[in-house]
Tab-separated table of N, CA and C and ligand atoms in Angstrom:
chain	number	residue	atom	x	y	z
A	1385	MET	N	-6.363	-17.330	13.862
A	1385	MET	CA	-5.057	-16.690	13.955
A	1385	MET	C	-5.215	-15.183	13.753
A	1386	ALA	N	-4.611	-14.438	14.612
A	1386	ALA	CA	-4.714	-12.977	14.508
A	1386	ALA	C	-3.935	-12.480	13.288
A	1387	THR	N	-4.435	-11.410	12.698
A	1387	THR	CA	-3.734	-10.821	11.561
A	1387	THR	C	-2.438	-10.189	12.051
A	1388	ARG	N	-1.339	-10.533	11.419
A	1388	ARG	CA	-0.051	-9.985	11.799
A	1388	ARG	C	0.014	-8.528	11.342
A	1389	MET	N	0.512	-7.661	12.229
A	1389	MET	CA	0.609	-6.251	11.873
A	1389	MET	C	1.689	-6.062	10.822
A	1390	ARG	N	1.382	-5.267	9.805
A	1390	ARG	CA	2.378	-4.989	8.773
A	1390	ARG	C	3.221	-3.782	9.196
A	1391	VAL	N	4.343	-3.575	8.526
A	1391	VAL	CA	5.191	-2.418	8.805
A	1391	VAL	C	4.613	-1.216	8.053
A	1392	ILE	N	4.339	-0.158	8.795
A	1392	ILE	CA	3.772	1.049	8.189
A	1392	ILE	C	4.767	2.199	8.364
A	1393	THR	N	5.160	2.791	7.240
A	1393	THR	CA	6.151	3.874	7.281
A	1393	THR	C	5.591	5.206	6.791
A	1394	THR	N	4.455	5.156	6.116
A	1394	THR	CA	4.013	6.309	5.336
A	1394	THR	C	2.516	6.544	5.505
A	1395	ILE	N	2.136	7.809	5.511
A	1395	ILE	CA	0.718	8.179	5.476
A	1395	ILE	C	0.484	8.972	4.198
A	1396	ILE	N	-0.498	8.542	3.432
A	1396	ILE	CA	-0.783	9.203	2.151
A	1396	ILE	C	-2.163	9.866	2.221
A	1397	LEU	N	-2.189	11.157	1.863
A	1397	LEU	CA	-3.414	11.950	1.968
A	1397	LEU	C	-4.117	12.059	0.625
A	1398	HIS	N	-5.437	11.875	0.700
A	1398	HIS	CA	-6.289	11.897	-0.490
A	1398	HIS	C	-7.495	12.805	-0.259
A	1399	CYS	N	-8.203	13.063	-1.376
A	1399	CYS	CA	-9.522	13.696	-1.283
A	1399	CYS	C	-10.512	12.819	-2.032
A	1400	SER	N	-11.797	13.013	-1.734
A	1400	SER	CA	-12.836	12.205	-2.405
A	1400	SER	C	-13.120	12.728	-3.802
A	1401	ASP	N	-12.614	13.928	-4.115
A	1401	ASP	CA	-12.787	14.543	-5.426
A	1401	ASP	C	-14.240	14.900	-5.719
A	1402	SER	N	-15.009	15.162	-4.670
A	1402	SER	CA	-16.393	15.604	-4.867
A	1402	SER	C	-16.810	16.541	-3.744
A	1403	ASP	N	-17.458	17.637	-4.134
A	1403	ASP	CA	-18.046	18.542	-3.143
A	1403	ASP	C	-19.558	18.370	-3.067
A	1404	ILE	N	-20.086	17.352	-3.727
A	1404	ILE	CA	-21.537	17.102	-3.719
A	1404	ILE	C	-21.929	16.549	-2.342
A	1405	GLU	N	-22.941	17.161	-1.757
A	1405	GLU	CA	-23.328	16.816	-0.382
A	1405	GLU	C	-23.679	15.334	-0.241
A	1406	ALA	N	-24.321	14.782	-1.245
A	1406	ALA	CA	-24.728	13.371	-1.188
A	1406	ALA	C	-23.530	12.413	-1.187
A	1407	HIS	N	-22.353	12.930	-1.514
A	1407	HIS	CA	-21.148	12.091	-1.540
A	1407	HIS	C	-20.336	12.201	-0.250
A	1408	ASP	N	-20.817	13.032	0.671
A	1408	ASP	CA	-20.059	13.338	1.884
A	1408	ASP	C	-20.273	12.270	2.967
A	1409	ASN	N	-20.029	11.025	2.601
A	1409	ASN	CA	-20.204	9.930	3.571
A	1409	ASN	C	-19.394	8.720	3.113
A	1410	ILE	N	-19.010	7.908	4.085
A	1410	ILE	CA	-18.123	6.776	3.781
A	1410	ILE	C	-18.835	5.690	2.959
A	1411	GLU	N	-20.152	5.606	3.075
A	1411	GLU	CA	-20.886	4.578	2.314
A	1411	GLU	C	-20.750	4.828	0.808
A	1412	THR	N	-20.840	6.099	0.416
A	1412	THR	CA	-20.711	6.443	-1.013
A	1412	THR	C	-19.318	6.079	-1.527
A	1413	ILE	N	-18.312	6.427	-0.756
A	1413	ILE	CA	-16.937	6.140	-1.182
A	1413	ILE	C	-16.732	4.622	-1.265
A	1414	THR	N	-17.265	3.910	-0.278
A	1414	THR	CA	-17.164	2.444	-0.285
A	1414	THR	C	-17.807	1.877	-1.551
A	1415	ASN	N	-18.989	2.388	-1.895
A	1415	ASN	CA	-19.665	1.913	-3.114
A	1415	ASN	C	-18.833	2.183	-4.363
A	1416	TRP	N	-18.216	3.352	-4.431
A	1416	TRP	CA	-17.359	3.668	-5.589
A	1416	TRP	C	-16.247	2.626	-5.711
A	1417	HIS	N	-15.645	2.294	-4.573
A	1417	HIS	CA	-14.514	1.365	-4.610
A	1417	HIS	C	-14.968	-0.057	-4.912
A	1418	LEU	N	-16.136	-0.437	-4.416
A	1418	LEU	CA	-16.663	-1.771	-4.744
A	1418	LEU	C	-16.938	-1.858	-6.248
A	1419	LEU	N	-17.452	-0.777	-6.820
A	1419	LEU	CA	-17.720	-0.752	-8.268
A	1419	LEU	C	-16.437	-0.850	-9.084
A	1420	ARG	N	-15.337	-0.396	-8.490
A	1420	ARG	CA	-14.031	-0.495	-9.165
A	1420	ARG	C	-13.399	-1.865	-8.968
A	1421	GLY	N	-14.086	-2.732	-8.227
A	1421	GLY	CA	-13.602	-4.090	-8.058
A	1421	GLY	C	-12.774	-4.318	-6.820
A	1422	PHE	N	-12.680	-3.286	-5.958
A	1422	PHE	CA	-11.948	-3.476	-4.699
A	1422	PHE	C	-12.787	-4.345	-3.767
A	1423	SER	N	-12.099	-5.013	-2.825
A	1423	SER	CA	-12.804	-5.887	-1.880
A	1423	SER	C	-13.577	-5.088	-0.833
A	1424	SER	N	-13.139	-3.855	-0.595
A	1424	SER	CA	-13.804	-2.947	0.352
A	1424	SER	C	-13.276	-1.554	0.054
A	1425	ILE	N	-13.638	-0.593	0.892
A	1425	ILE	CA	-13.090	0.756	0.678
A	1425	ILE	C	-11.558	0.680	0.685
A	1426	GLY	N	-10.934	1.440	-0.203
A	1426	GLY	CA	-9.481	1.378	-0.323
A	1426	GLY	C	-8.739	2.188	0.723
A	1427	TYR	N	-9.419	3.180	1.321
A	1427	TYR	CA	-8.797	4.042	2.337
A	1427	TYR	C	-8.955	3.428	3.723
A	1428	HIS	N	-8.062	3.832	4.615
A	1428	HIS	CA	-8.171	3.371	6.001
A	1428	HIS	C	-9.027	4.306	6.851
A	1429	TYR	N	-9.078	5.582	6.452
A	1429	TYR	CA	-9.896	6.556	7.192
A	1429	TYR	C	-10.540	7.532	6.217
A	1430	PHE	N	-11.731	7.977	6.594
A	1430	PHE	CA	-12.455	8.987	5.827
A	1430	PHE	C	-12.882	10.088	6.785
A	1431	ILE	N	-12.642	11.337	6.394
A	1431	ILE	CA	-13.016	12.490	7.226
A	1431	ILE	C	-14.030	13.316	6.443
A	1432	ASN	N	-15.240	13.421	6.996
A	1432	ASN	CA	-16.290	14.127	6.263
A	1432	ASN	C	-16.165	15.645	6.450
A	1433	LYS	N	-17.092	16.385	5.857
A	1433	LYS	CA	-16.996	17.848	5.858
A	1433	LYS	C	-17.197	18.457	7.235
A	1434	GLN	N	-17.775	17.665	8.140
A	1434	GLN	CA	-17.943	18.164	9.509
A	1434	GLN	C	-16.704	17.894	10.352
A	1435	GLY	N	-15.746	17.205	9.762
A	1435	GLY	CA	-14.541	16.870	10.511
A	1435	GLY	C	-14.707	15.621	11.353
A	1436	SER	N	-15.720	14.826	11.057
A	1436	SER	CA	-15.888	13.549	11.769
A	1436	SER	C	-15.112	12.468	11.031
A	1437	ILE	N	-14.580	11.552	11.830
A	1437	ILE	CA	-13.724	10.515	11.256
A	1437	ILE	C	-14.461	9.184	11.202
A	1438	PHE	N	-14.245	8.453	10.125
A	1438	PHE	CA	-14.875	7.145	9.932
A	1438	PHE	C	-13.796	6.129	9.573
A	1439	ASN	N	-13.877	4.967	10.177
A	1439	ASN	CA	-12.903	3.915	9.881
A	1439	ASN	C	-13.251	3.232	8.571
A	1440	GLY	N	-12.244	3.110	7.709
A	1440	GLY	CA	-12.411	2.370	6.470
A	1440	GLY	C	-11.822	0.989	6.622
A	1441	ARG	N	-10.879	0.667	5.763
A	1441	ARG	CA	-10.218	-0.643	5.853
A	1441	ARG	C	-9.367	-0.686	7.134
A	1442	PRO	N	-9.376	-1.784	7.868
A	1442	PRO	CA	-8.539	-1.845	9.076
A	1442	PRO	C	-7.069	-1.593	8.730
A	1443	VAL	N	-6.350	-0.851	9.590
A	1443	VAL	CA	-4.967	-0.473	9.261
A	1443	VAL	C	-4.029	-1.672	9.099
A	1444	GLU	N	-4.377	-2.795	9.737
A	1444	GLU	CA	-3.489	-3.959	9.564
A	1444	GLU	C	-3.601	-4.555	8.166
A	1445	LYS	N	-4.639	-4.143	7.435
A	1445	LYS	CA	-4.794	-4.630	6.057
A	1445	LYS	C	-4.227	-3.621	5.063
A	1446	ILE	N	-3.621	-4.128	4.013
A	1446	ILE	CA	-3.080	-3.271	2.960
A	1446	ILE	C	-4.238	-2.583	2.244
A	1447	GLY	N	-4.104	-1.275	2.060
A	1447	GLY	CA	-5.159	-0.506	1.407
A	1447	GLY	C	-5.093	-0.594	-0.110
A	1448	ALA	N	-5.982	0.163	-0.757
A	1448	ALA	CA	-6.005	0.267	-2.219
A	1448	ALA	C	-6.269	1.737	-2.530
A	1449	HIS	N	-5.202	2.538	-2.448
A	1449	HIS	CA	-5.386	3.981	-2.606
A	1449	HIS	C	-4.247	4.661	-3.353
A	1450	CYS	N	-3.105	3.981	-3.536
A	1450	CYS	CA	-1.963	4.626	-4.183
A	1450	CYS	C	-1.107	3.541	-4.839
A	1451	ALA	N	-1.194	3.443	-6.148
A	1451	ALA	CA	-0.523	2.368	-6.878
A	1451	ALA	C	0.949	2.259	-6.495
A	1452	TRP	N	1.390	1.059	-6.217
A	1452	TRP	CA	2.771	0.699	-5.868
A	1452	TRP	C	3.180	1.134	-4.470
A	1453	HIS	N	2.322	1.820	-3.741
A	1453	HIS	CA	2.706	2.340	-2.428
A	1453	HIS	C	1.723	1.960	-1.328
A	1454	ASN	N	0.922	0.937	-1.585
A	1454	ASN	CA	-0.072	0.532	-0.586
A	1454	ASN	C	0.518	-0.316	0.541
A	1455	ILE	N	1.562	-1.061	0.216
A	1455	ILE	CA	2.015	-2.117	1.130
A	1455	ILE	C	2.456	-1.599	2.499
A	1456	ASP	N	3.075	-0.402	2.531
A	1456	ASP	CA	3.599	0.109	3.801
A	1456	ASP	C	2.965	1.440	4.195
A	1457	SER	N	1.764	1.710	3.673
A	1457	SER	CA	1.160	3.020	3.948
A	1457	SER	C	-0.260	2.911	4.500
A	1458	ILE	N	-0.690	4.037	5.056
A	1458	ILE	CA	-2.072	4.222	5.493
A	1458	ILE	C	-2.664	5.316	4.612
A	1459	GLY	N	-3.856	5.091	4.088
A	1459	GLY	CA	-4.524	6.074	3.243
A	1459	GLY	C	-5.638	6.791	3.995
A	1460	ILE	N	-5.549	8.115	4.005
A	1460	ILE	CA	-6.578	8.937	4.655
A	1460	ILE	C	-7.228	9.811	3.587
A	1461	CYS	N	-8.560	9.791	3.535
A	1461	CYS	CA	-9.302	10.564	2.533
A	1461	CYS	C	-10.119	11.652	3.203
A	1462	LEU	N	-9.931	12.890	2.747
A	1462	LEU	CA	-10.785	13.996	3.185
A	1462	LEU	C	-11.875	14.201	2.144
A	1463	SER	N	-13.083	14.359	2.628
A	1463	SER	CA	-14.211	14.598	1.743
A	1463	SER	C	-14.062	15.965	1.095
A	1464	GLY	N	-14.142	16.017	-0.235
A	1464	GLY	CA	-14.089	17.300	-0.915
A	1464	GLY	C	-13.353	17.238	-2.235
A	1465	GLU	N	-13.643	18.235	-3.060
A	1465	GLU	CA	-12.936	18.384	-4.331
A	1465	GLU	C	-12.098	19.668	-4.291
A	1466	GLN	N	-12.751	20.773	-3.967
A	1466	GLN	CA	-12.057	22.057	-3.813
A	1466	GLN	C	-12.346	22.682	-2.456
A	1467	LEU	N	-13.456	22.265	-1.844
A	1467	LEU	CA	-13.912	22.895	-0.601
A	1467	LEU	C	-13.552	22.028	0.599
A	1468	PHE	N	-12.491	22.429	1.287
A	1468	PHE	CA	-12.079	21.744	2.514
A	1468	PHE	C	-12.137	22.775	3.638
A	1469	ASN	N	-12.177	22.316	4.882
A	1469	ASN	CA	-12.291	23.280	5.977
A	1469	ASN	C	-11.388	22.909	7.148
A	1470	VAL	N	-11.262	23.845	8.061
A	1470	VAL	CA	-10.311	23.702	9.161
A	1470	VAL	C	-10.682	22.551	10.091
A	1471	GLU	N	-11.984	22.242	10.216
A	1471	GLU	CA	-12.391	21.105	11.050
A	1471	GLU	C	-11.789	19.812	10.500
A	1472	GLN	N	-11.819	19.680	9.179
A	1472	GLN	CA	-11.240	18.481	8.549
A	1472	GLN	C	-9.733	18.418	8.767
A	1473	PHE	N	-9.062	19.564	8.628
A	1473	PHE	CA	-7.608	19.584	8.794
A	1473	PHE	C	-7.223	19.295	10.248
A	1474	LEU	N	-8.021	19.809	11.176
A	1474	LEU	CA	-7.762	19.574	12.596
A	1474	LEU	C	-7.940	18.094	12.936
A	1475	THR	N	-9.030	17.507	12.479
A	1475	THR	CA	-9.267	16.076	12.715
A	1475	THR	C	-8.143	15.247	12.115
A	1476	ALA	N	-7.743	15.591	10.895
A	1476	ALA	CA	-6.672	14.848	10.220
A	1476	ALA	C	-5.380	14.956	11.024
A	1477	SER	N	-5.085	16.135	11.560
A	1477	SER	CA	-3.825	16.318	12.302
A	1477	SER	C	-3.827	15.491	13.580
A	1478	ILE	N	-4.963	15.420	14.253
A	1478	ILE	CA	-5.060	14.623	15.490
A	1478	ILE	C	-4.882	13.141	15.165
A	1479	LEU	N	-5.557	12.693	14.113
A	1479	LEU	CA	-5.433	11.295	13.681
A	1479	LEU	C	-3.991	10.971	13.297
A	1480	ILE	N	-3.383	11.854	12.510
A	1480	ILE	CA	-2.018	11.607	12.025
A	1480	ILE	C	-1.022	11.577	13.179
A	1481	LYS	N	-1.194	12.501	14.126
A	1481	LYS	CA	-0.316	12.528	15.294
A	1481	LYS	C	-0.381	11.183	16.023
A	1482	ASP	N	-1.585	10.680	16.178
A	1482	ASP	CA	-1.814	9.398	16.847
A	1482	ASP	C	-1.153	8.249	16.073
A	1483	LEU	N	-1.323	8.243	14.767
A	1483	LEU	CA	-0.750	7.175	13.935
A	1483	LEU	C	0.779	7.256	13.908
A	1484	MET	N	1.308	8.480	13.907
A	1484	MET	CA	2.768	8.658	13.910
A	1484	MET	C	3.370	8.029	15.164
A	1485	GLN	N	2.701	8.271	16.309
A	1485	GLN	CA	3.191	7.711	17.573
A	1485	GLN	C	3.047	6.203	17.588
A	1486	LYS	N	1.895	5.730	17.154
A	1486	LYS	CA	1.588	4.299	17.209
A	1486	LYS	C	2.535	3.471	16.342
A	1487	PHE	N	2.844	3.980	15.149
A	1487	PHE	CA	3.634	3.192	14.198
A	1487	PHE	C	5.050	3.738	13.991
A	1488	GLY	N	5.415	4.802	14.686
A	1488	GLY	CA	6.746	5.372	14.530
A	1488	GLY	C	6.966	5.977	13.151
A	1489	ILE	N	5.946	6.637	12.647
A	1489	ILE	CA	6.036	7.235	11.306
A	1489	ILE	C	6.669	8.622	11.407
A	1490	GLU	N	7.625	8.878	10.515
A	1490	GLU	CA	8.295	10.180	10.515
A	1490	GLU	C	7.469	11.219	9.761
A	1491	GLN	N	7.588	12.460	10.211
A	1491	GLN	CA	6.788	13.530	9.588
A	1491	GLN	C	7.070	13.686	8.091
A	1492	LYS	N	8.319	13.429	7.697
A	1492	LYS	CA	8.658	13.559	6.269
A	1492	LYS	C	7.931	12.527	5.408
A	1493	ASN	N	7.402	11.505	6.060
A	1493	ASN	CA	6.680	10.456	5.321
A	1493	ASN	C	5.164	10.643	5.334
A	1494	ILE	N	4.730	11.843	5.650
A	1494	ILE	CA	3.314	12.196	5.485
A	1494	ILE	C	3.233	12.952	4.170
A	1495	LEU	N	2.600	12.343	3.202
A	1495	LEU	CA	2.729	12.832	1.830
A	1495	LEU	C	1.390	12.867	1.102
A	1496	PRO	N	1.269	13.786	0.145
A	1496	PRO	CA	0.048	13.840	-0.659
A	1496	PRO	C	0.091	12.780	-1.779
A	1497	HIS	N	-1.065	12.338	-2.203
A	1497	HIS	CA	-1.154	11.333	-3.272
A	1497	HIS	C	-0.336	11.757	-4.494
A	1498	ASN	N	-0.410	13.021	-4.840
A	1498	ASN	CA	0.264	13.448	-6.079
A	1498	ASN	C	1.788	13.509	-5.946
A	1499	TYR	N	2.308	13.259	-4.749
A	1499	TYR	CA	3.762	13.094	-4.610
A	1499	TYR	C	4.198	11.829	-5.345
A	1500	PHE	N	3.332	10.821	-5.324
A	1500	PHE	CA	3.652	9.523	-5.932
A	1500	PHE	C	3.166	9.415	-7.378
A	1501	ASN	N	2.207	10.258	-7.740
A	1501	ASN	CA	1.651	10.199	-9.090
A	1501	ASN	C	1.411	11.624	-9.578
A	1502	ALA	N	2.366	12.112	-10.347
A	1502	ALA	CA	2.341	13.507	-10.785
A	1502	ALA	C	1.185	13.806	-11.743
A	1503	TYR	N	0.545	12.743	-12.240
A	1503	TYR	CA	-0.586	12.965	-13.143
A	1503	TYR	C	-1.870	13.271	-12.373
A	1504	LYS	N	-1.815	13.081	-11.064
A	1504	LYS	CA	-3.002	13.326	-10.247
A	1504	LYS	C	-2.878	14.667	-9.529
A	1505	THR	N	-4.017	15.290	-9.242
A	1505	THR	CA	-4.017	16.520	-8.442
A	1505	THR	C	-4.350	16.210	-6.979
A	1506	CYS	N	-4.869	15.011	-6.732
A	1506	CYS	CA	-5.238	14.574	-5.384
A	1506	CYS	C	-4.072	14.797	-4.429
A	1507	PRO	N	-4.271	15.395	-3.271
A	1507	PRO	CA	-5.565	15.631	-2.600
A	1507	PRO	C	-6.215	16.997	-2.847
A	1508	ASN	N	-5.698	17.787	-3.763
A	1508	ASN	CA	-6.307	19.090	-4.098
A	1508	ASN	C	-6.203	20.128	-2.983
A	1509	PHE	N	-5.471	19.827	-1.923
A	1509	PHE	CA	-5.195	20.855	-0.906
A	1509	PHE	C	-3.724	20.735	-0.508
A	1510	ASP	N	-3.201	21.824	0.042
A	1510	ASP	CA	-1.811	21.856	0.494
A	1510	ASP	C	-1.728	21.115	1.834
A	1511	ILE	N	-0.956	20.017	1.872
A	1511	ILE	CA	-0.928	19.229	3.110
A	1511	ILE	C	-0.261	19.985	4.267
A	1512	ASP	N	0.399	21.103	3.988
A	1512	ASP	CA	0.940	21.923	5.071
A	1512	ASP	C	-0.172	22.473	5.969
A	1513	ARG	N	-1.384	22.522	5.427
A	1513	ARG	CA	-2.518	22.960	6.247
A	1513	ARG	C	-2.781	21.954	7.378
A	1514	ILE	N	-2.340	20.705	7.177
A	1514	ILE	CA	-2.434	19.682	8.233
A	1514	ILE	C	-1.124	19.591	9.009
A	1515	ILE	N	-0.012	19.553	8.279
A	1515	ILE	CA	1.310	19.414	8.905
A	1515	ILE	C	1.542	20.534	9.928
A	1516	SER	N	1.103	21.732	9.590
A	1516	SER	CA	1.324	22.887	10.484
A	1516	SER	C	0.565	22.746	11.801
A	1517	LEU	N	-0.411	21.846	11.846
A	1517	LEU	CA	-1.202	21.638	13.068
A	1517	LEU	C	-0.658	20.499	13.929
A	1518	LEU	N	0.322	19.765	13.419
A	1518	LEU	CA	0.836	18.606	14.173
A	1518	LEU	C	1.572	19.040	15.433
B	222	LIG	ZN1	-5.810	10.159	-4.013
């Protein structure tokens, strides 16, 4: 039986919280999440420092990236703690534009992780750097 598509209304932006070169890959992030007891990587997409995109958890599956807000959202993680670049923002904007069209997501529902959890600084960048490119 095919997996039924869930309703997706929101895109939540994250960072990997590391500028260490050895962490700039989806395998490292996946390992971190497996160590935390997740079944797989919690994000649906990962964008490395070169602006290349990697598929994480399939979008039809509920992610594990934002407490209480996973059920109807897609989680996108940009590699970095403080050092982000325009290639990453450009890739993110292209991906987000595509997801907005595919799932009918409104621009107001593209939000940073710390919108939902004020105790977090994630994603550590101003999401207008992506929104302005849409
Ligand atoms: Zn986050």
